[in-house]
Tab-separated table of C-alpha atoms in Angstrom:
chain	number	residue	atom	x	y	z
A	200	UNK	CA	2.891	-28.573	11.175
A	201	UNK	CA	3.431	-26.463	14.269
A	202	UNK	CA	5.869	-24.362	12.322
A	203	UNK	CA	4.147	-24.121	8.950
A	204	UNK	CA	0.976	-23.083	11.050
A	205	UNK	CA	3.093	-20.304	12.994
A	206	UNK	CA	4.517	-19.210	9.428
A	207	UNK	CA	1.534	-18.700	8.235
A	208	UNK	CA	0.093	-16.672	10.429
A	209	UNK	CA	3.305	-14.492	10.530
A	210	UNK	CA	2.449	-13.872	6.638
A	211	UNK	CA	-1.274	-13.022	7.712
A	212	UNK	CA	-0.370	-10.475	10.499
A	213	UNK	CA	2.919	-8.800	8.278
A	214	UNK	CA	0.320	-9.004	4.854
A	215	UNK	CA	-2.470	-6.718	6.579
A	216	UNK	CA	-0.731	-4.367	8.102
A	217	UNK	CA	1.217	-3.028	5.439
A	218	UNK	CA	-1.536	-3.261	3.094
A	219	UNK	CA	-4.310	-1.321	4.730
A	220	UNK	CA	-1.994	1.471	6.467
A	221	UNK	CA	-2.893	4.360	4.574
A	222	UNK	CA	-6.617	4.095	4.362
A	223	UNK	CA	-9.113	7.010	4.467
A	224	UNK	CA	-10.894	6.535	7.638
A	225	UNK	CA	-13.292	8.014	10.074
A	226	UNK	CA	-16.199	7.015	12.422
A	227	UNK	CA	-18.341	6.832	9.311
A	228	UNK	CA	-16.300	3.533	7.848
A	229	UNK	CA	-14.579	2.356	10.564
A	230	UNK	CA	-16.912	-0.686	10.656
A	231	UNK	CA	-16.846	-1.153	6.854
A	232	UNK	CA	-13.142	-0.823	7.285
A	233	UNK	CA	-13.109	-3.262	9.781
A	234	UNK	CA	-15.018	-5.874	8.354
A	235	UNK	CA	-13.536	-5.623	4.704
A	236	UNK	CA	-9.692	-6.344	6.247
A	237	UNK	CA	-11.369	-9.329	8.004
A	238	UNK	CA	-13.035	-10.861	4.596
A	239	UNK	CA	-9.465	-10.259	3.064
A	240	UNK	CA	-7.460	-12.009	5.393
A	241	UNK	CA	-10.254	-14.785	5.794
A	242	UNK	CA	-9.665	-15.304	1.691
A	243	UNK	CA	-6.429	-16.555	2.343
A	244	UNK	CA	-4.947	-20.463	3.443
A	245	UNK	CA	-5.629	-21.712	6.827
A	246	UNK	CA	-7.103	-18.762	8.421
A	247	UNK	CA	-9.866	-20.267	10.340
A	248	UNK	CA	-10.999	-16.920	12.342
A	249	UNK	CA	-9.966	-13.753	12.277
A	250	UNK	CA	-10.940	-10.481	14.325
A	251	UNK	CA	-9.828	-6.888	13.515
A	252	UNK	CA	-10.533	-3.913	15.838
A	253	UNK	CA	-9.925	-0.861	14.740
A	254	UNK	CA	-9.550	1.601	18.007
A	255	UNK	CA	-11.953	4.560	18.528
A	256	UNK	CA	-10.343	6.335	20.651
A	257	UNK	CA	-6.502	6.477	18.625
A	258	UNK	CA	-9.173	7.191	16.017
A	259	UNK	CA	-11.177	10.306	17.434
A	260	UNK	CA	-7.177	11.890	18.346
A	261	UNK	CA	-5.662	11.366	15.222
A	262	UNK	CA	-8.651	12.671	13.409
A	263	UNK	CA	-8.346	15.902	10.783
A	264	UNK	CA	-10.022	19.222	10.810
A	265	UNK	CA	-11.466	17.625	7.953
A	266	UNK	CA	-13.215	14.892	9.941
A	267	UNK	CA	-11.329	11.835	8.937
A	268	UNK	CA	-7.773	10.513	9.011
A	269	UNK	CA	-5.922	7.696	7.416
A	270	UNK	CA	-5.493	4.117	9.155
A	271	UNK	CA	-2.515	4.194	11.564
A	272	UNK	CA	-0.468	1.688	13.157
A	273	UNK	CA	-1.335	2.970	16.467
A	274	UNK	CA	-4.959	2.053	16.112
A	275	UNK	CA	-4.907	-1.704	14.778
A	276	UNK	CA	-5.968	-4.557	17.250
A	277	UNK	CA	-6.001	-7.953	15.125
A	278	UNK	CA	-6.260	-11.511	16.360
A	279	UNK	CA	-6.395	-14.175	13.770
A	280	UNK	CA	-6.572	-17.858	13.818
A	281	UNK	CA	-4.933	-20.481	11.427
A	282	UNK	CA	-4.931	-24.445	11.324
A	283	UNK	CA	-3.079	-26.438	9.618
A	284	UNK	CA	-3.558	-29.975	10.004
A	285	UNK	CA	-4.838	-29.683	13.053
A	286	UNK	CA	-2.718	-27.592	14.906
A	287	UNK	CA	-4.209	-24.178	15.682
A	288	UNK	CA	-2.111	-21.098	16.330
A	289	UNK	CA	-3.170	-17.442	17.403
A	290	UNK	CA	-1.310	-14.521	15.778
A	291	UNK	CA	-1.931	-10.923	17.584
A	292	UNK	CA	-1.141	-7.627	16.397
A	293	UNK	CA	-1.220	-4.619	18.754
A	294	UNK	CA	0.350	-1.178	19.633
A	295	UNK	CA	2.671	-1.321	22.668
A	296	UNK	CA	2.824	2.671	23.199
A	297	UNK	CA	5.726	2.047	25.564
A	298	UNK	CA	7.952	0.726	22.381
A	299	UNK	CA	5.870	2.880	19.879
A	300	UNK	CA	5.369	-0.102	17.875
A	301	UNK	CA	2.722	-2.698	16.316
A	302	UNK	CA	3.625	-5.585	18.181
A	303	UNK	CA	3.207	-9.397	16.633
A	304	UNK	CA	3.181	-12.120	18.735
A	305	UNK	CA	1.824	-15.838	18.248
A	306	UNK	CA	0.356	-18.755	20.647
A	307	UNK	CA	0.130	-22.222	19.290
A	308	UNK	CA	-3.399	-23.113	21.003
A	309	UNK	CA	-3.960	-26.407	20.187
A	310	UNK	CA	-1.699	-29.399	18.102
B	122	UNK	CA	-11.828	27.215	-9.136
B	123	UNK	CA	-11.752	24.627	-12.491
B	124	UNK	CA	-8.045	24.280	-11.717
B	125	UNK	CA	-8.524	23.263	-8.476
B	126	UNK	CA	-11.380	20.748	-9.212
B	127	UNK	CA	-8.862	19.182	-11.825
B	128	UNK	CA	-6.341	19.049	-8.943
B	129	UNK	CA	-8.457	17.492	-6.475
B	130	UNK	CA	-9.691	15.140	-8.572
B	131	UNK	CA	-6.704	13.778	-9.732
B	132	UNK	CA	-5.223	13.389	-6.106
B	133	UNK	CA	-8.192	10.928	-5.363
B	134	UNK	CA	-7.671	8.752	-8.322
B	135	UNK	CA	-4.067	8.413	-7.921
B	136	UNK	CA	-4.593	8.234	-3.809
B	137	UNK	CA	-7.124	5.309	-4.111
B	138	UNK	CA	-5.276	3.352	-7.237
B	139	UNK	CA	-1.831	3.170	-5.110
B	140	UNK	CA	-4.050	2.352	-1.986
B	141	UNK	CA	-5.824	-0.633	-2.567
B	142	UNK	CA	-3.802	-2.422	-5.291
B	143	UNK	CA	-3.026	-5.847	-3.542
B	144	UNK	CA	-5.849	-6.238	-1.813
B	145	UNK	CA	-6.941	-9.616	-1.471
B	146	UNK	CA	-10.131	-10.422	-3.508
B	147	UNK	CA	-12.501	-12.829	-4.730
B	148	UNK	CA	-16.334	-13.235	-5.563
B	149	UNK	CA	-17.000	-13.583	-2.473
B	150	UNK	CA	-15.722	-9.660	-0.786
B	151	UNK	CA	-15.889	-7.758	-3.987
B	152	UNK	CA	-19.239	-6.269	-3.244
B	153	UNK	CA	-17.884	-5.309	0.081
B	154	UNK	CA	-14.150	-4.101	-1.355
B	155	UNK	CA	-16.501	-1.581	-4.178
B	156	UNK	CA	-18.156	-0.426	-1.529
B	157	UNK	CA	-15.280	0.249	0.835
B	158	UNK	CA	-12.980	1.767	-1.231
B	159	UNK	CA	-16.411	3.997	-2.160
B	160	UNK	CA	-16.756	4.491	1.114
B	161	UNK	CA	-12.914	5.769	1.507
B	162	UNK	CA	-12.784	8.147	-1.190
B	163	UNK	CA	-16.075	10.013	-0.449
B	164	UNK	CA	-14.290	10.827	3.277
B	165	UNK	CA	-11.973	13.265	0.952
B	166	UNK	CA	-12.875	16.828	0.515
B	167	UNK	CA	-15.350	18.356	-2.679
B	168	UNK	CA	-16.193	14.611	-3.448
B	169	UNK	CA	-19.604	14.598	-4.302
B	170	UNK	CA	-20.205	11.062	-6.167
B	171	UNK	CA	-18.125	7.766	-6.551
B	172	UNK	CA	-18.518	4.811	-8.327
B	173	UNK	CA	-16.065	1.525	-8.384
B	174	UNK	CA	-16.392	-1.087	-10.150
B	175	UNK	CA	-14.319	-4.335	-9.962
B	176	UNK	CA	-13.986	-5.836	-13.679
B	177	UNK	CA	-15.740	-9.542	-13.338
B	178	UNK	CA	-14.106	-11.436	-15.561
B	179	UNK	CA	-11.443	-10.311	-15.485
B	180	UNK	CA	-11.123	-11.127	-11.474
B	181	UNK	CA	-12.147	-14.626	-12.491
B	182	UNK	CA	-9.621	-15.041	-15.081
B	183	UNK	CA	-6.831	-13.985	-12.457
B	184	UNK	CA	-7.882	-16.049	-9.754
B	185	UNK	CA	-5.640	-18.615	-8.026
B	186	UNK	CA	-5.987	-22.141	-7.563
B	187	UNK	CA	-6.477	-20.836	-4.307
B	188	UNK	CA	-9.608	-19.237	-5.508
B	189	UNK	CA	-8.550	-15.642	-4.876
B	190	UNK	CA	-6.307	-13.064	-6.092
B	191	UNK	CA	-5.501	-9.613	-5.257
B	192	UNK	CA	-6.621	-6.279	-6.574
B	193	UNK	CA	-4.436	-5.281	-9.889
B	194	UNK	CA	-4.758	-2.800	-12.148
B	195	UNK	CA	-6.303	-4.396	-14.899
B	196	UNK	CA	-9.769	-4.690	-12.464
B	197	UNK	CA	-10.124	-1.205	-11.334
B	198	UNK	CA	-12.912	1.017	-13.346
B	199	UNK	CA	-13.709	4.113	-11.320
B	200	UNK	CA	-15.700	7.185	-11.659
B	201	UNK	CA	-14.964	10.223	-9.249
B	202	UNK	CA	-17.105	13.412	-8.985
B	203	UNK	CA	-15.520	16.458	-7.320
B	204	UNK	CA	-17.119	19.516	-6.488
B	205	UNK	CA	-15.612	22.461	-6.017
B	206	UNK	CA	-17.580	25.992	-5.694
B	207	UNK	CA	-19.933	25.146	-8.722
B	208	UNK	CA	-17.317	23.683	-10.828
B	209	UNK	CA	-17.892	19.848	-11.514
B	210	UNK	CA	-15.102	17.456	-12.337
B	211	UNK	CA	-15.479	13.829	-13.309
B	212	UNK	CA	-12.213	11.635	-13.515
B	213	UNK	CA	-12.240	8.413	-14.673
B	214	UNK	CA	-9.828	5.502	-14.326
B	215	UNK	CA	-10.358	2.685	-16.259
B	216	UNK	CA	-7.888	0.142	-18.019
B	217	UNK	CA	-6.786	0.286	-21.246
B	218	UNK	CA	-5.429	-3.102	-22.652
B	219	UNK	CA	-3.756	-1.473	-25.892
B	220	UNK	CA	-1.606	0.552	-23.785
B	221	UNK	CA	-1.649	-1.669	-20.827
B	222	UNK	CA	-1.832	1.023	-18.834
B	223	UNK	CA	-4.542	2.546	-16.193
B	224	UNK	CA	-5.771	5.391	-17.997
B	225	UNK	CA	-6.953	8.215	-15.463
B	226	UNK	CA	-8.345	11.094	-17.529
B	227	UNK	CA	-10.849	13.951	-16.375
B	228	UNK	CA	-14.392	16.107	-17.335
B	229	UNK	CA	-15.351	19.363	-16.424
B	230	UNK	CA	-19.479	18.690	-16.371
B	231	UNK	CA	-20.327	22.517	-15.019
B	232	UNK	CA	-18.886	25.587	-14.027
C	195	UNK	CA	12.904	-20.854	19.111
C	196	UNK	CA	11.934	-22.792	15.222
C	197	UNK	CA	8.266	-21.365	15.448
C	198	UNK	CA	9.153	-18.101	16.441
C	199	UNK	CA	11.621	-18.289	13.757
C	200	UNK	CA	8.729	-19.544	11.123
C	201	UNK	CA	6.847	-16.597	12.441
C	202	UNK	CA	9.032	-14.043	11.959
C	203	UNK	CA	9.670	-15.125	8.493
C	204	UNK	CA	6.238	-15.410	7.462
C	205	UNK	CA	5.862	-11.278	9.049
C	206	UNK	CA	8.799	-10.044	6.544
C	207	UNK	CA	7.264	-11.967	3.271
C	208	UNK	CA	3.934	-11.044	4.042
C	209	UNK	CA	4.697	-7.365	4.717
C	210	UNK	CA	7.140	-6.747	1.994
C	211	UNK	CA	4.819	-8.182	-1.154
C	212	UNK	CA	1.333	-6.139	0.520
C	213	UNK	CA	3.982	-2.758	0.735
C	214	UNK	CA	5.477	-3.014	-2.499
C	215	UNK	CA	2.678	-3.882	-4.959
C	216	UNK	CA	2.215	-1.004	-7.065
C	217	UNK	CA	5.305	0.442	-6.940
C	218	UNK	CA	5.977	2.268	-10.427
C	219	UNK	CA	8.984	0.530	-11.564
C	220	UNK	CA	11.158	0.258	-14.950
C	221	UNK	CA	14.499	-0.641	-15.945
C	222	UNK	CA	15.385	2.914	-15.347
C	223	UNK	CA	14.898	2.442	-11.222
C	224	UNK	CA	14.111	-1.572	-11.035
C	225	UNK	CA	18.309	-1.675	-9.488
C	226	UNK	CA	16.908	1.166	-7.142
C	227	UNK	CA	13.608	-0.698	-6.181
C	228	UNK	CA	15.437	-4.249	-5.541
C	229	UNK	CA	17.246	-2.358	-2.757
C	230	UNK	CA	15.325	-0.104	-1.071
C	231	UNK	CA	13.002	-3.319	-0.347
C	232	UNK	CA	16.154	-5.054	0.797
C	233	UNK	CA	17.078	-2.121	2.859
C	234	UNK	CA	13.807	-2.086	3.993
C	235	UNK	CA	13.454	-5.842	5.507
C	236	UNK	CA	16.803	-5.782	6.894
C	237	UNK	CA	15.597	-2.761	9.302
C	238	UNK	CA	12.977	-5.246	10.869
C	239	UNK	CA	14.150	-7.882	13.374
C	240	UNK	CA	15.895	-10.994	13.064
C	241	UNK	CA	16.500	-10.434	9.878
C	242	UNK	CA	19.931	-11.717	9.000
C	243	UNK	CA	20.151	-11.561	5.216
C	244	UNK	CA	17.622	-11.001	2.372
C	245	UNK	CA	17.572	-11.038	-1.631
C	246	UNK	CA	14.651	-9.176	-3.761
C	247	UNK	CA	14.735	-9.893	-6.806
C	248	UNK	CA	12.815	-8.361	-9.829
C	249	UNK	CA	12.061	-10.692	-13.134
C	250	UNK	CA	13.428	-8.702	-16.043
C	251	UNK	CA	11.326	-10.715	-18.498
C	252	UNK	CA	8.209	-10.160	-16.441
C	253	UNK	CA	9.031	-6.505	-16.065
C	254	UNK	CA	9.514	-6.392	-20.018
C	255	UNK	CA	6.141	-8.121	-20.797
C	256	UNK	CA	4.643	-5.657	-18.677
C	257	UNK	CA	5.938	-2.112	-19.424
C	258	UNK	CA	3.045	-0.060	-20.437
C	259	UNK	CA	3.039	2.230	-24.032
C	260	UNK	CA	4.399	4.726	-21.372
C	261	UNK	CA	7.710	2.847	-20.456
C	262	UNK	CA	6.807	1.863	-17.194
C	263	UNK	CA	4.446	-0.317	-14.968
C	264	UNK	CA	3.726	-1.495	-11.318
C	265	UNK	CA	5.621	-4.028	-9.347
C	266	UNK	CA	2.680	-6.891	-9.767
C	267	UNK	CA	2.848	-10.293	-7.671
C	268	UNK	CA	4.657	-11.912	-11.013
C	269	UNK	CA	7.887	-10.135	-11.106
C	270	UNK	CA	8.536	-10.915	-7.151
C	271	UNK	CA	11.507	-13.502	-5.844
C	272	UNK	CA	12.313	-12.723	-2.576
C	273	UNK	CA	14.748	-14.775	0.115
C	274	UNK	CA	14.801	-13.691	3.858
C	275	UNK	CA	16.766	-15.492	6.675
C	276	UNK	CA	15.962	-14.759	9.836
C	277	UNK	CA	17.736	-15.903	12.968
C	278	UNK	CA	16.160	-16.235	16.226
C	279	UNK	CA	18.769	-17.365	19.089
C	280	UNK	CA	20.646	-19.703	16.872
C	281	UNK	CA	17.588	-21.130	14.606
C	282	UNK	CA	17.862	-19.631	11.093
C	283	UNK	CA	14.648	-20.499	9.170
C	284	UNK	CA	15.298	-19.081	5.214
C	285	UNK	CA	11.515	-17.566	3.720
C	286	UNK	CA	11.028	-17.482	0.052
C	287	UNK	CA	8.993	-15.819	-1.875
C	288	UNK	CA	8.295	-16.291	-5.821
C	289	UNK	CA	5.379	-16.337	-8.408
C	290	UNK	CA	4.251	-19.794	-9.572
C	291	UNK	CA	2.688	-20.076	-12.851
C	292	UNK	CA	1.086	-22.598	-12.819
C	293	UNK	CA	-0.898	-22.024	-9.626
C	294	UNK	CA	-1.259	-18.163	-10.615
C	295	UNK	CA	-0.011	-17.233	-7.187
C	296	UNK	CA	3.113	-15.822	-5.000
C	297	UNK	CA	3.705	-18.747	-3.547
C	298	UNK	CA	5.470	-18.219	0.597
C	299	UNK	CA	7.633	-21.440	1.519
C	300	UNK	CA	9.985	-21.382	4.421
C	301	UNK	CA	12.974	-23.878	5.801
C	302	UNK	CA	14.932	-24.514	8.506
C	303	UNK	CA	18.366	-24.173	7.978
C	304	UNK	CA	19.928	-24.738	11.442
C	305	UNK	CA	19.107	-25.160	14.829
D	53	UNK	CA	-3.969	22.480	-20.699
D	54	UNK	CA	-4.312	24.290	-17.154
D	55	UNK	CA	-6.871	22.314	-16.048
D	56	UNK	CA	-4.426	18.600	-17.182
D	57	UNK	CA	-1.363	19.809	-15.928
D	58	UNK	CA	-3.210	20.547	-12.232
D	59	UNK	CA	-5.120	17.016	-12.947
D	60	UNK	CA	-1.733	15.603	-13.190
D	61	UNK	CA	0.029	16.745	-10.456
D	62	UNK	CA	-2.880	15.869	-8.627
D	63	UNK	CA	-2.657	12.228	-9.593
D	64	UNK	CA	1.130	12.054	-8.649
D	65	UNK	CA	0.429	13.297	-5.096
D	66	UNK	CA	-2.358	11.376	-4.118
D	67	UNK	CA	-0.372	8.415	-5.775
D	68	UNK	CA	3.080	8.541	-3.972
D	69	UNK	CA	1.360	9.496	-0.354
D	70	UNK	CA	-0.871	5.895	-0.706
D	71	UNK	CA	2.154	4.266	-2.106
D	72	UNK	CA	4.595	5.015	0.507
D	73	UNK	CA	3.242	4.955	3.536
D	74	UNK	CA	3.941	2.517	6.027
D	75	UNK	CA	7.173	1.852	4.777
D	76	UNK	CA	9.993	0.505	7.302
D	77	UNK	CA	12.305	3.080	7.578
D	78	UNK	CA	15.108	4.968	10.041
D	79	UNK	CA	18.101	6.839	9.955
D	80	UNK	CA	19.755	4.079	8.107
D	81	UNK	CA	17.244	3.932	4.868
D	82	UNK	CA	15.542	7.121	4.178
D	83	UNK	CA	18.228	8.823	1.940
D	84	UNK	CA	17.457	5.808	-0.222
D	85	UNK	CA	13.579	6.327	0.320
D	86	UNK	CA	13.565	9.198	-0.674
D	87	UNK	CA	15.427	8.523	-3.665
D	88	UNK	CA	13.158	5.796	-4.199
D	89	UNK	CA	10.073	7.876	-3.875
D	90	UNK	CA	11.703	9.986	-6.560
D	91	UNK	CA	12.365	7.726	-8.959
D	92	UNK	CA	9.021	6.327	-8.939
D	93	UNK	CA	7.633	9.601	-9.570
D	94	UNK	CA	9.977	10.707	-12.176
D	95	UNK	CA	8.430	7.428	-14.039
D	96	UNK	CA	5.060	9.037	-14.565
D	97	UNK	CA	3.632	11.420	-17.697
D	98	UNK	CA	4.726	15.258	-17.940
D	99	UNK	CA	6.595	14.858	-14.421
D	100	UNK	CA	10.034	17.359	-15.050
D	101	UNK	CA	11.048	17.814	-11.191
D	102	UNK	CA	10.680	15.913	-8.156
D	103	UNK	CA	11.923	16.690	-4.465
D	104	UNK	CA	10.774	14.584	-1.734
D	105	UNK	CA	12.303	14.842	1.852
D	106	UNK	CA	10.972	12.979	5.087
D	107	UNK	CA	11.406	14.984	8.062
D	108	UNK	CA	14.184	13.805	10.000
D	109	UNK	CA	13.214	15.218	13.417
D	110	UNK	CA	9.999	13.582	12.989
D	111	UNK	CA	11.467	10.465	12.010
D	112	UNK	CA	13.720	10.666	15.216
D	113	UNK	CA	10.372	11.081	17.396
D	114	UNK	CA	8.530	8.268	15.777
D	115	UNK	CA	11.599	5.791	15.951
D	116	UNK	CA	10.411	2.395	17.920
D	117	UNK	CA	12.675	0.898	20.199
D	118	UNK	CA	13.700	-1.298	17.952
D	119	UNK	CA	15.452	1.423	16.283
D	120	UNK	CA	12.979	1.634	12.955
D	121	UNK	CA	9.591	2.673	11.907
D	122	UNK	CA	6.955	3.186	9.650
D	123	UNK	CA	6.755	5.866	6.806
D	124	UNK	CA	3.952	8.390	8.560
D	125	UNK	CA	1.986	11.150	6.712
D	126	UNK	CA	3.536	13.111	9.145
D	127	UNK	CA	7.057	12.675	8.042
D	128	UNK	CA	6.426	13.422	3.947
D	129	UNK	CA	7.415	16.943	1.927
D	130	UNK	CA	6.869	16.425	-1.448
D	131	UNK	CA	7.244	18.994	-4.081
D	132	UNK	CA	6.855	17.624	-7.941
D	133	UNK	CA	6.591	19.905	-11.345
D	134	UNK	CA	4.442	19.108	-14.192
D	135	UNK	CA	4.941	20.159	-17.843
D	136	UNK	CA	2.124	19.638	-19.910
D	137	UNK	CA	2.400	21.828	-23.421
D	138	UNK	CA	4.489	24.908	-22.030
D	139	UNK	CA	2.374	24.740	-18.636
D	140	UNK	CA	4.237	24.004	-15.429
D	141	UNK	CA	2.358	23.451	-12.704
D	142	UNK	CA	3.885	22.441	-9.216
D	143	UNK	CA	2.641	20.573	-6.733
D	144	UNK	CA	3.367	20.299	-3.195
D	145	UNK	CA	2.345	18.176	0.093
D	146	UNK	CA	3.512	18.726	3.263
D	147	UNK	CA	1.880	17.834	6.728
D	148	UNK	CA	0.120	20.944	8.815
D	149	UNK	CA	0.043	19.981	12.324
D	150	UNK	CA	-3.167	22.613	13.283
D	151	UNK	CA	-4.795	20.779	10.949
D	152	UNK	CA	-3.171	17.278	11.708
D	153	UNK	CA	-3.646	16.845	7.627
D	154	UNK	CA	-1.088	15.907	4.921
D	155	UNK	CA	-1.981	19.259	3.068
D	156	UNK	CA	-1.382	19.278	-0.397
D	157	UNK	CA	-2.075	22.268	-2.543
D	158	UNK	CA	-0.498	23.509	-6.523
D	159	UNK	CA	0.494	26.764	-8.315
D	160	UNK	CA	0.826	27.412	-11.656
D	161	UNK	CA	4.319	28.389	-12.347
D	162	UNK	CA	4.445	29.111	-16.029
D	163	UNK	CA	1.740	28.946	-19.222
């Protein structure tokens, strides 16, 4: 169960990202943006809580002359929760600016 | 300035089909995914009105025994005003079973 | 090592079927499309060996009056092996009918 | 005619840019992308030419450490020709960094 649980929130963390990168953003709909990628991944199996941040101040650098930008990997923080059975495991998503990529780690937090 | 409205218009249609198809959806965030994929498009310049609808039953017939689905072409009914120096454009995307195809198609409503 | 593995896995599956939905696709470029997701997942790591494959009967049923459609969660079968210090966990990937949903299974295939 | 053939392009633009993005890619892959890209263009209604070239110096700047990344607005340069009844109109997008915008503008080239 340990590894089904850990699989599944590798699906939840790889499914987001590459679905919402690309999104017309700006401090207008950040929040709407925020809380519609948190009802999607809450849809799916075993996700038991999920949390998606989307951060202001990546946002305010990267925005246009035209006042909004489109959702970057740089400015996704993302902690979500499955269970299966039981046995509860963390998945995180973050930028690590020192290897200039979205970084996906898991924690099994209880089993 | 007609050209241009036509060109702008048909950038956000094709922009927002190609963005959101796969999203994950059921009855229970399709209120919320209308309004943020709304909320998306009117970010883009000379938008001046937007209106998405996601296609009821048809979302019910392609739900999963897992009680959601995610966004496909055969949902998506949009309506996209433009603006651009007096010149109005609507486009429309809607789907058209007898061609099984998304048909995006446009207005000019002044000028 | 067999959890990170599982997590891994679950990352490439996820990602791949949320990039690649929509994709315009015929026969024309379908031989194109089956590789450049391939090429794709192999860039990402542990990944030791992966297999896209489109359904040519699916793809058929669903070419619009225009000749073409977009890749949609039927037509996907996907195997990825990943191998994390030794442990290779195998992901698959492929549309169950019955269920009306891309199912995501995973083994372990050594450790 | 004009006014479809600038609708058009418009569509195709908007399309491929929400498409593509976020796509793994790196030195090894993006011949094939962009070949990719192209094909999936060349799919679509009154489309006669299609160039698309990612930026290989940005590409180099944006690699992660782990040798690949994702498929950035910043990276795209997109030029694609529509014919609609004797009228070519081309499209292009390419990124302007004043503007930190994915600038995509047309021309009519013949009618």
């Amino acid at each position: 169960m340990v590894c089904k649980a850990c699989f599944e929130v590798g699906i939840k963390l790889g499914a987001l990202f590459h679905q919402f990168l690309g999104v017309p953003i700006s401090f207008e709909n950040v929040d709407l943006i925020e809380k519609t990628i948190e009802s999607c991944v809450k849809l799916q199996p075993y996700v038991v809580d999920v949390k998606v941040e989307v951060d202001r101040k990546t946002l305010e650098e990267k925005l246009s002359r035209l006042g909004y930008t489109t959702l970057s990997p740089e400015m996704l923080k993302v902690e979500v929760v499955v269970e299966v059975e039981n046995v509860k495991v963390r998945g995180t998503l973050k930028w690590v600016e020192e290897m200039k990529y979205p970084y996906m780690d898991f924690e099994v937090i209880s089993f």
